[in-house]
CSV table of C-alpha atoms in Angstrom, one decimal:
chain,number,residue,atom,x,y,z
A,11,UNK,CA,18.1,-94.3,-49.6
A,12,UNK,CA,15.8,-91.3,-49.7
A,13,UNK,CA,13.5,-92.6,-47.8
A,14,UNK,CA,16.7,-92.6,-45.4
A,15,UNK,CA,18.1,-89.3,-45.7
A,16,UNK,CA,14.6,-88.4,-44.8
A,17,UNK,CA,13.8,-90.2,-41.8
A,18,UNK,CA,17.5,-89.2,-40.3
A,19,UNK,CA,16.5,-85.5,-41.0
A,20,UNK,CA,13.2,-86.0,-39.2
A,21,UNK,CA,15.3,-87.9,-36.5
A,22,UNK,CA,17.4,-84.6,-35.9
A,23,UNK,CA,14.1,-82.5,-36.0
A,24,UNK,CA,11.8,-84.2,-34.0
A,25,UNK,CA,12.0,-85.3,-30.4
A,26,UNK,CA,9.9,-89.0,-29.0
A,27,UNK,CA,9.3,-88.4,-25.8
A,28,UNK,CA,9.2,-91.4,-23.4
A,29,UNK,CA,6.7,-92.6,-21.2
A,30,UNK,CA,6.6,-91.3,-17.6
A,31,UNK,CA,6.4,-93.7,-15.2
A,32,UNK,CA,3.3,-95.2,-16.3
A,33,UNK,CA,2.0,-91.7,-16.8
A,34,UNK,CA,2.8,-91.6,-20.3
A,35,UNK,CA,3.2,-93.8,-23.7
A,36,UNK,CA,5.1,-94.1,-27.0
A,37,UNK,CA,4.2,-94.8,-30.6
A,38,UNK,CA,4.6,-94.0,-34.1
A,39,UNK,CA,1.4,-93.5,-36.2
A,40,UNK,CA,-0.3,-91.1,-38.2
A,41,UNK,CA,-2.5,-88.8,-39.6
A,42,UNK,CA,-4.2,-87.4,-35.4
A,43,UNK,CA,-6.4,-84.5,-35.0
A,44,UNK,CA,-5.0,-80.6,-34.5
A,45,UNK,CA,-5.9,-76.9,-34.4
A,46,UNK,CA,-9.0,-75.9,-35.2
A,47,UNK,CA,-9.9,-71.8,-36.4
A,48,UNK,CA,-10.1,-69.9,-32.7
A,49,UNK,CA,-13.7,-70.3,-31.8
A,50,UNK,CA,-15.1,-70.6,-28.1
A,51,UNK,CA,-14.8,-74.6,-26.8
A,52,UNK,CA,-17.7,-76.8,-27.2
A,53,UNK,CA,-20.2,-74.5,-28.4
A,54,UNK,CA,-22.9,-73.2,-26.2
A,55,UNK,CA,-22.3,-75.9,-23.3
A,56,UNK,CA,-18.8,-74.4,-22.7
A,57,UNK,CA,-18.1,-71.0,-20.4
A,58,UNK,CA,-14.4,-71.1,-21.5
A,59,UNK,CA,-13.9,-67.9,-23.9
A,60,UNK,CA,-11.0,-67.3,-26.2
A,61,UNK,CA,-9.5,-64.0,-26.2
A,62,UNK,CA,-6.2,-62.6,-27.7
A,63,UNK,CA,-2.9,-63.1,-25.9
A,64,UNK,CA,-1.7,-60.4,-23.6
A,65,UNK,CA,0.7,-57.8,-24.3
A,66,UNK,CA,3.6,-57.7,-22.9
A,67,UNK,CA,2.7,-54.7,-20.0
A,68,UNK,CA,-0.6,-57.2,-19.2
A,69,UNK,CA,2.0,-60.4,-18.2
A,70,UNK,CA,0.5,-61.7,-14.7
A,71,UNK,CA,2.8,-62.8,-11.8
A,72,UNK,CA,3.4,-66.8,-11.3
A,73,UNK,CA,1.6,-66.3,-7.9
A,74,UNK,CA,-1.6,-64.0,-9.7
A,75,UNK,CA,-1.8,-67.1,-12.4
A,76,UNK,CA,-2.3,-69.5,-9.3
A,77,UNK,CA,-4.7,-68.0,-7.8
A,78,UNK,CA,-6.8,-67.0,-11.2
A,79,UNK,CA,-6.1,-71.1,-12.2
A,80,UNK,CA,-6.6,-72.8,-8.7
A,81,UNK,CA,-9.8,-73.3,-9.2
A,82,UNK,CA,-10.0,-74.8,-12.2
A,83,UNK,CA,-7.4,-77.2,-11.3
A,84,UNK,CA,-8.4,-80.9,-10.5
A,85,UNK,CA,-6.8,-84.2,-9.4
A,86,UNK,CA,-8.0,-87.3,-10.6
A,87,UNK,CA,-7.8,-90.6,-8.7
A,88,UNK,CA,-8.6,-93.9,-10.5
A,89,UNK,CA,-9.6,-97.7,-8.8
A,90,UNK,CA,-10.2,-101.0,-9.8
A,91,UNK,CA,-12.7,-102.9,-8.2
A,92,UNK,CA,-11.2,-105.8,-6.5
A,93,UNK,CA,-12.3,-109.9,-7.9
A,94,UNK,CA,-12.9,-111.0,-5.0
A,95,UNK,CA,-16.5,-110.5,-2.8
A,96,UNK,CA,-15.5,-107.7,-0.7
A,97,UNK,CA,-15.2,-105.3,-4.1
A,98,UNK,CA,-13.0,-103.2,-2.5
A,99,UNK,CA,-11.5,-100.3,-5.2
A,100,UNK,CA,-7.8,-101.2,-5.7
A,101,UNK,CA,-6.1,-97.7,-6.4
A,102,UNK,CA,-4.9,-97.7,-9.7
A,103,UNK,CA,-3.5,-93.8,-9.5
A,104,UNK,CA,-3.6,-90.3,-9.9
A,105,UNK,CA,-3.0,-87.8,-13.1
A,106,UNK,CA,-4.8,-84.3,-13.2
A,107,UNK,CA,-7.0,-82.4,-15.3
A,108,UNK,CA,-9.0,-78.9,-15.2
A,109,UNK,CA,-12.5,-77.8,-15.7
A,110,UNK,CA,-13.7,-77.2,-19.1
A,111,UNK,CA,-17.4,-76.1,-18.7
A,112,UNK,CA,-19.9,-75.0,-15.8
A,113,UNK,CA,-21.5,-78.6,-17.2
A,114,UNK,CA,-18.8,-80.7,-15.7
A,115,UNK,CA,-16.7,-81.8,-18.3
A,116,UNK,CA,-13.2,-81.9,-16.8
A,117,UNK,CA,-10.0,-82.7,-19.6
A,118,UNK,CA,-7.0,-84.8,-18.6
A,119,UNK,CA,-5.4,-87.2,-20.6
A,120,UNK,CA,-6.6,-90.9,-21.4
A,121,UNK,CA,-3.7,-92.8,-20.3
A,122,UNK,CA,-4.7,-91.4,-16.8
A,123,UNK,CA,-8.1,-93.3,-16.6
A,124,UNK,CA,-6.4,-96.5,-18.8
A,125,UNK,CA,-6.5,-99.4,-16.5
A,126,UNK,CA,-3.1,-100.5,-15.7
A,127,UNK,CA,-2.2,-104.0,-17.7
A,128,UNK,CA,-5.8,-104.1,-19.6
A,129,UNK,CA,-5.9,-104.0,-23.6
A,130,UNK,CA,-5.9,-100.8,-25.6
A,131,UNK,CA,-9.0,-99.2,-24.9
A,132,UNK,CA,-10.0,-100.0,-21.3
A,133,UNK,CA,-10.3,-97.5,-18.6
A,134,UNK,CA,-10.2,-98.1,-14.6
A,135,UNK,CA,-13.8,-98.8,-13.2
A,136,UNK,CA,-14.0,-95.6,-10.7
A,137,UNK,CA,-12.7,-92.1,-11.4
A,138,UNK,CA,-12.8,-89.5,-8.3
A,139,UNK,CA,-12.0,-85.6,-8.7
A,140,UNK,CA,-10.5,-83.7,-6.6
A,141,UNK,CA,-11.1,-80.1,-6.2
A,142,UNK,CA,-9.0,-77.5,-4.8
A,143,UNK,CA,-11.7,-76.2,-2.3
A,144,UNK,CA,-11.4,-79.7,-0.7
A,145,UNK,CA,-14.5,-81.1,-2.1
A,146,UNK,CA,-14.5,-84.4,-4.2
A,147,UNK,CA,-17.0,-86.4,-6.9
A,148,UNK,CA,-17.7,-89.3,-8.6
A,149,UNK,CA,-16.9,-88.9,-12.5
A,150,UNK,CA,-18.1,-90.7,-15.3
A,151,UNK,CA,-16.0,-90.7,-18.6
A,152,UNK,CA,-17.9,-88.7,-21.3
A,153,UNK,CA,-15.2,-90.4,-24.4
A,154,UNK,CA,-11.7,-90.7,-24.5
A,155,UNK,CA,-9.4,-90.4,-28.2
A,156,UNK,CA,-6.4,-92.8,-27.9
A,157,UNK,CA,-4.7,-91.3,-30.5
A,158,UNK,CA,-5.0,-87.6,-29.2
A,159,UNK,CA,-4.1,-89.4,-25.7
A,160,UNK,CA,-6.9,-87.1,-23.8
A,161,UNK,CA,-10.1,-88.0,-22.2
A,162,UNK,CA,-13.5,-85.7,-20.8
A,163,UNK,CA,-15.3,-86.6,-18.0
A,164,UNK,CA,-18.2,-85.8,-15.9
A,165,UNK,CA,-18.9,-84.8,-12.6
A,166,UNK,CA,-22.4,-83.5,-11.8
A,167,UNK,CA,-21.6,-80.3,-9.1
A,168,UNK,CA,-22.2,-77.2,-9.1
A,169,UNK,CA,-20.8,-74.0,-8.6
A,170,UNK,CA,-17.5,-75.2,-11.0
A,171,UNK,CA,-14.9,-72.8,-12.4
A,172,UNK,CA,-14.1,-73.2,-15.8
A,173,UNK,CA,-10.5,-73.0,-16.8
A,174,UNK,CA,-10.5,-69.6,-19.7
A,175,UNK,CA,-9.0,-71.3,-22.9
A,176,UNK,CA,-5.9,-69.6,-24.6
A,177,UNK,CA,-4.7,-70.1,-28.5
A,178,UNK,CA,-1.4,-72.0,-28.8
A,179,UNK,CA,-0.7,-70.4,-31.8
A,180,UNK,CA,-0.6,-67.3,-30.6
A,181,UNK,CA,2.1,-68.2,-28.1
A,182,UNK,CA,6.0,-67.7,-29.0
A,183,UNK,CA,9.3,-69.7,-28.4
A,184,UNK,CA,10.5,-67.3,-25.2
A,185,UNK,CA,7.0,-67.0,-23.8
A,186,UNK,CA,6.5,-67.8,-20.4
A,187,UNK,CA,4.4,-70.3,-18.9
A,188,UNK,CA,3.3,-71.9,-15.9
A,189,UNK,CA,2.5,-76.0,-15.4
A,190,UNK,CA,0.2,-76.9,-12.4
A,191,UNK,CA,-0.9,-80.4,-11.4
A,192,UNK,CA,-1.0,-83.2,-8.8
A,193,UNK,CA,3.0,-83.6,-9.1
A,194,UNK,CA,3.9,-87.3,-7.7
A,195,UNK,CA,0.5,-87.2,-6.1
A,196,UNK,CA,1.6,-85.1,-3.1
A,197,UNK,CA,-1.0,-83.8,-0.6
A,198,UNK,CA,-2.3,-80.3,-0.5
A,199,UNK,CA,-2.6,-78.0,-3.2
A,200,UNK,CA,-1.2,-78.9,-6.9
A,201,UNK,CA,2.3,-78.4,-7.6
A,202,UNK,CA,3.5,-74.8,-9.8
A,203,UNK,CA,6.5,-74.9,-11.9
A,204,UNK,CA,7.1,-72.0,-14.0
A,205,UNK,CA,9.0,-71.8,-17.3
A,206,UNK,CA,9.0,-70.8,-21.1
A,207,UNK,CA,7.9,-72.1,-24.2
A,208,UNK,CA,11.3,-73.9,-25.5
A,209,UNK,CA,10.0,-74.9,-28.6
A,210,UNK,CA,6.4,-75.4,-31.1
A,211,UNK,CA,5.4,-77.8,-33.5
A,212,UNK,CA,7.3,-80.8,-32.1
A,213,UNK,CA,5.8,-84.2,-32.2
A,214,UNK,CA,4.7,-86.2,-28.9
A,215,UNK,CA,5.3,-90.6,-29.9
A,216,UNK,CA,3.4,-92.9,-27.8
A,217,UNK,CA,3.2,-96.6,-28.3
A,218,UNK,CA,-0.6,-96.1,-29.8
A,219,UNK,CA,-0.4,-92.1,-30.7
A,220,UNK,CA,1.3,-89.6,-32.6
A,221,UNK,CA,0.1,-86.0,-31.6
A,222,UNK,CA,1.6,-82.9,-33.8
A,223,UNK,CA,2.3,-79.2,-33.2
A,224,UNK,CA,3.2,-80.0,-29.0
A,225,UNK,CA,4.3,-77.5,-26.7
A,226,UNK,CA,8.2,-78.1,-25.7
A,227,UNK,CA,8.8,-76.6,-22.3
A,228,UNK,CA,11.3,-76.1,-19.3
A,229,UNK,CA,8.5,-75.9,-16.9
A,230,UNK,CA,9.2,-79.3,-14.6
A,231,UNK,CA,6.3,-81.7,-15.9
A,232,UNK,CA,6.2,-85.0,-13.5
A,233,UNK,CA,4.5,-87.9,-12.9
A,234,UNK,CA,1.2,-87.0,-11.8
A,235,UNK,CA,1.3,-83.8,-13.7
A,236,UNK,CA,-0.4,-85.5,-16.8
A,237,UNK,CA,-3.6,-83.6,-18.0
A,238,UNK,CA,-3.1,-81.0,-16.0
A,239,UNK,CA,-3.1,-77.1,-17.6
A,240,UNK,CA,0.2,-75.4,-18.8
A,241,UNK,CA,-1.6,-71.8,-19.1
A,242,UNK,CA,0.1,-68.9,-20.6
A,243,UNK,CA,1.4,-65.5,-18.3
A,244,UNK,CA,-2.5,-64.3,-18.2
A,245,UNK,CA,-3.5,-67.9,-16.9
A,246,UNK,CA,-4.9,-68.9,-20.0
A,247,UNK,CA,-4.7,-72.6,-20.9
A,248,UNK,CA,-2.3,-73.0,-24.2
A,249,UNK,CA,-1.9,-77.0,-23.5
A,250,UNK,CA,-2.0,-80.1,-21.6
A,251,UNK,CA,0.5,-81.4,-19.9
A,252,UNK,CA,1.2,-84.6,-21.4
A,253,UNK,CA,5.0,-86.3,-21.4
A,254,UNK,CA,8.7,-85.7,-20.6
A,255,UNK,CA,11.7,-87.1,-22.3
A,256,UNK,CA,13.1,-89.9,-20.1
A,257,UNK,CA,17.5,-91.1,-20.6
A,258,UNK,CA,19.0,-94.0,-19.7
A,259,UNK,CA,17.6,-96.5,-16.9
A,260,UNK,CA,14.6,-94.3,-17.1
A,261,UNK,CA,15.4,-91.2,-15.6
A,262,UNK,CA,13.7,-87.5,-17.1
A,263,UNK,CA,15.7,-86.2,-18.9
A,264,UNK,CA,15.5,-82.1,-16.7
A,265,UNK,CA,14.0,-79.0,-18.7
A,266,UNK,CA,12.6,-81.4,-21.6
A,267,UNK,CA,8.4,-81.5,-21.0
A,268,UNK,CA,6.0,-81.8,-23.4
A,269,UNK,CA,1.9,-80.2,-23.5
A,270,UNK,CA,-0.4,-81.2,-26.1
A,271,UNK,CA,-1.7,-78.0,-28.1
A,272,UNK,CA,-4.6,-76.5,-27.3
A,273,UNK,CA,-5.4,-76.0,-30.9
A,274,UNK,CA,-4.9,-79.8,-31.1
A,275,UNK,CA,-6.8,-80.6,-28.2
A,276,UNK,CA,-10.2,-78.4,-28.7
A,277,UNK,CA,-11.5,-80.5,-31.4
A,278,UNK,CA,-11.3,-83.1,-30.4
A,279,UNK,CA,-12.8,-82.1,-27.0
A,280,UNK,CA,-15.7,-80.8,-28.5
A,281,UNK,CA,-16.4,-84.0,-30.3
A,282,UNK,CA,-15.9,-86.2,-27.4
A,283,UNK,CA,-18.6,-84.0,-25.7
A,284,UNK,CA,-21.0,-83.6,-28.4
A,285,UNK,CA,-20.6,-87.6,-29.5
A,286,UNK,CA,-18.6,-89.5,-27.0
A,287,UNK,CA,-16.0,-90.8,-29.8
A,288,UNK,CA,-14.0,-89.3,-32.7
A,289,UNK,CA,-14.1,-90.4,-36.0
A,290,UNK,CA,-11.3,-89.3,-38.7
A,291,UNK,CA,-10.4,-90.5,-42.0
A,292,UNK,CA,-7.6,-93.1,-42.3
A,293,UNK,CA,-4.6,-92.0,-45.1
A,294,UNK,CA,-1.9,-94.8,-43.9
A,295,UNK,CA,1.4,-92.6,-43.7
A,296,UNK,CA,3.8,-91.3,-41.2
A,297,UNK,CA,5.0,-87.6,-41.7
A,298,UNK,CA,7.1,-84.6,-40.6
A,299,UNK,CA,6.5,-81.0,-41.6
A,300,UNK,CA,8.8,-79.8,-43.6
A,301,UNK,CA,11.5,-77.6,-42.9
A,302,UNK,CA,14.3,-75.2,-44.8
A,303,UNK,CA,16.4,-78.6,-44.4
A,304,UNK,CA,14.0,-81.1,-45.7
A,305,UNK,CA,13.3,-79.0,-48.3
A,306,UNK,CA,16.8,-78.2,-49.8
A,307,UNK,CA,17.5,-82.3,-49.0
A,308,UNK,CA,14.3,-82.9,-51.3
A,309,UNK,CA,15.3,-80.2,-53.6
A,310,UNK,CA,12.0,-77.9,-54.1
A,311,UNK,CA,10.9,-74.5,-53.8
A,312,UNK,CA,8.1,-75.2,-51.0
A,313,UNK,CA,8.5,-73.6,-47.3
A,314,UNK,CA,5.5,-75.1,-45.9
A,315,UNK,CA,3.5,-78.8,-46.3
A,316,UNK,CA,4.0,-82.6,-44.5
A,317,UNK,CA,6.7,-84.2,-45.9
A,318,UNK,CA,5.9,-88.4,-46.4
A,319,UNK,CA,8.3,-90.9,-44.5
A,320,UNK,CA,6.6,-93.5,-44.6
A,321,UNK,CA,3.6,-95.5,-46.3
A,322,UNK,CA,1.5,-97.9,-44.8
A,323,UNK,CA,1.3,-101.2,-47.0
A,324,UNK,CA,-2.4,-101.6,-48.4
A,325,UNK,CA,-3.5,-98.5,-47.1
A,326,UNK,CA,-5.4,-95.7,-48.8
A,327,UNK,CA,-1.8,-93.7,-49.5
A,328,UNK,CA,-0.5,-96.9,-50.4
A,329,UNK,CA,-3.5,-97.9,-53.0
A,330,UNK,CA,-3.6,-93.6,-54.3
A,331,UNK,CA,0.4,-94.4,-55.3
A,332,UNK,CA,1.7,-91.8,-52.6
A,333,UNK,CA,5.2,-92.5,-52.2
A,334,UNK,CA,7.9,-91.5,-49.6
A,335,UNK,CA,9.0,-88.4,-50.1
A,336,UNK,CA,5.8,-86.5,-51.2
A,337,UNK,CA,5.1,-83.1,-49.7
A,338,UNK,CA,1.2,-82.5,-49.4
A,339,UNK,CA,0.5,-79.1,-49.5
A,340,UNK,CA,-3.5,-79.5,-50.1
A,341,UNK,CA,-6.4,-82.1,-48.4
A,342,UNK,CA,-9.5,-81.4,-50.5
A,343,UNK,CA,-10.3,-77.5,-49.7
A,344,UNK,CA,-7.9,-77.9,-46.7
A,345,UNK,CA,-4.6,-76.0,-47.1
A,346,UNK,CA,-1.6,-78.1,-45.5
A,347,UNK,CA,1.5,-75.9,-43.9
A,348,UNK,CA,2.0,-78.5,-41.3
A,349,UNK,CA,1.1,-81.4,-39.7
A,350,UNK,CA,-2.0,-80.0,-37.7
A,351,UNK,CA,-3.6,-79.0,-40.9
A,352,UNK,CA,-3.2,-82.3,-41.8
A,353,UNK,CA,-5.2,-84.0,-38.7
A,354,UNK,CA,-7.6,-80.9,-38.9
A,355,UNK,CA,-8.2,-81.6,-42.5
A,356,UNK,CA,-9.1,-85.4,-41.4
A,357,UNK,CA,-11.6,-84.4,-38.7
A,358,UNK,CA,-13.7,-83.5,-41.6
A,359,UNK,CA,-13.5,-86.5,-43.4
A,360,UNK,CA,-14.8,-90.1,-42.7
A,361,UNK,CA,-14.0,-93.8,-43.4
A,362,UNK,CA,-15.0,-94.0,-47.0
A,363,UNK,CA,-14.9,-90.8,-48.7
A,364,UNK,CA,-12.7,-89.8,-51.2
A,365,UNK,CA,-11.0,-86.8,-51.2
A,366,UNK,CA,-8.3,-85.3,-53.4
A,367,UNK,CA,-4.5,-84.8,-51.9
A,368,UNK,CA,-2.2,-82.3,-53.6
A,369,UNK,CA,1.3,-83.4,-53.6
A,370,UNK,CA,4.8,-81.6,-54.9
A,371,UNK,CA,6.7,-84.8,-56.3
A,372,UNK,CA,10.1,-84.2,-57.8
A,373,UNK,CA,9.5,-80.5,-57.4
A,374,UNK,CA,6.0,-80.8,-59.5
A,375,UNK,CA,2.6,-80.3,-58.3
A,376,UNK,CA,0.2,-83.5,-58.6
A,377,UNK,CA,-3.0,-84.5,-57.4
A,378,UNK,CA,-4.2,-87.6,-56.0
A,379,UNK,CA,-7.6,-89.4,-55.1
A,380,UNK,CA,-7.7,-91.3,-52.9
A,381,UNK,CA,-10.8,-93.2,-50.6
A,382,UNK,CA,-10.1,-92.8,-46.9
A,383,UNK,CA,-10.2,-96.2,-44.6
A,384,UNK,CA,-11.2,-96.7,-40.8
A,385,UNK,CA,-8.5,-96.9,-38.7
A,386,UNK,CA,-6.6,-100.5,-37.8
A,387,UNK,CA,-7.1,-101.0,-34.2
């Protein structure tokens, strides 16, 4: 039963977002990668620069944020090659994405290059890019994290415009914001909606992927739209357009989109460049962060931390004696206020290693070891 009362209160607090139209996916696992400290993206191979959020004097019209993030905007066409002799490509799709680096990496998301009916894991056998100046390139995928649902690619051209990289954390609940990308896969320049920031820290559910601390806005996010920037009022990207919540028979649900955080996404960006793959340790739980309401329901004193749901059977938190209901506060050195501490916390661990998790049980502090597993496929 309190495992129960926990899960309804997490119900209430969290939305799942549906998949859109093929565009998007739905699941319910744990322990994904999140914000990293501010720091530029990707090291010395990427232009994009991190700067503080504007005040309110410096906001930027919708039309000025175009034309600063037009550019940097891409769309991103995917093919099979066709069985038979001929080998002709057998259009698969089209998502969007944006330039990262003057190296060519371009971001979108990996269910856009995930070939349509293949097994987890697979991705379409051509990728094209399409830049806003008209131009277009073959692009090679650099890595792709299922459970973060992005992807990097390559193209090799020059003179690129790197998108300039925001902090999500910065941003507000009010703030506005601006969504561009290749909306329904309609010719000409990528669609601009413009909205606000409705809502932080929500949770995106995909059938293979969890992702904390998403972006909930009112800025119309379609299909085709996914991977694509939602920038900030100075033009600065502060997440990637990623799902919307879909009703009855299917239909979005309006003013209900969802980006993945920046401060989520740059990690694991900067892996997938500097080593094609990420690797995080495996706990074996599903969480929420806790609120005011989880806390009074659990009866402690703690206003931040990720509240336990569920446990994994034979996994490490299963093995360690974790138990639903726990609120970890501490990973190790790591300090846990939400769920992207948590996924941060795990970047820096591997399959193996045993780390120590600080818990509040029963309104007591307790520590835990426990040895952290590879992830089940």
């Amino acid at each position: 039963m309190r495992s129960l009362r926990l899960l309804v209160l997490a119900c209430l607090l969290l939305i799942a977002a549906a998949c859109t139209g093929g565009d998007d996916d739905d699941s319910n696992t744990e322990d994904q990668p999140a914000a990293a400290e501010p720091t530029s993206a990707a090291g010395d191979d990427n232009d994009s620069t991190l700067i503080e959020q504007p005040a309110l004097g410096e906001l930027r019209s919708v039309a000025a944020v175009v034309d600063k993030l037009a550019p940097s905007v891409v769309t991103v066409q995917t093919a099979d090659v066709d069985p038979s002799d001929l080998g002709e490509p057998i259009p698969q799709g089209q998502g969007s994405g944006f330039i990262w680096d003057e190296q060519g990496h371009i971001v979108t998301n990996y269910h856009v290059i995930e070939q349509l009916g293949g097994a987890t894991g697979e991705v379409v056998d051509q990728i094209t890019v399409n830049f806003s100046n008209g131009e277009s390139a073959d692009a090679e995928v650099v890595g792709f994290d299922i459970n973060t649902d992005l992807a990097v690619l390559q193209v090799d051209t020059e003179d690129l415009v790197p998108a300039e990289i925001g902090n999500s954390a910065d941003i507000s609940v009010g703030d506005p914001v601006v969504a561009m990308g290749n909306a329904l896969g309609l010719d000409g320049a990528p669609t601009v909606t413009a909205g606000i920031v409705s809502a932080k820290g929500r949770t995106i559910n995909g059938q293979v992927f969890q992702i904390p601390d998403a972006i909930q806005t009112d800025a119309a996010i379609n299909p085709g739209n996914s991977g694509g920037p939602l920038v900030d009022a100075s033009g600065r990207v502060i997440g990637i357009n990623d799902q919307v919540i879909r009703g009855s028979g299917g239909v979005p649900i309006e003013g209900i989109g969802f980006a993945i955080s920046i401060d989520v996404a740059r990690p694991v960006i900067e892996e997938l460049i500097a080593n094609g793959s990420v690797e995080r340790g495996f706990i074996g739980i599903n969480f929420v962060d806790l609120s005011p309401a989880i806390a009074q329901q659990l009866d402690i004193e703690a206003e931040s931390g990720v509240a336990v749901t569920t446990i994994v059977p034979g996994s490490p938190a299963d093995d360690a004696g974790l138990e639903e209901e726990d609120v970890i506060i501490a990973v190790g050195e790591f300090v846990i206020e939400s769920s992207a501490d948590l996924s941060t916390a795990l970047l820096e661990y591997r399959a193996g290693d045993e780390v120590e998790i600080t818990i509040i049980r029963d309104g007591e502090e307790q520590t835990l070891t426990l040895t952290l597993a590879e992830r089940p496929a």
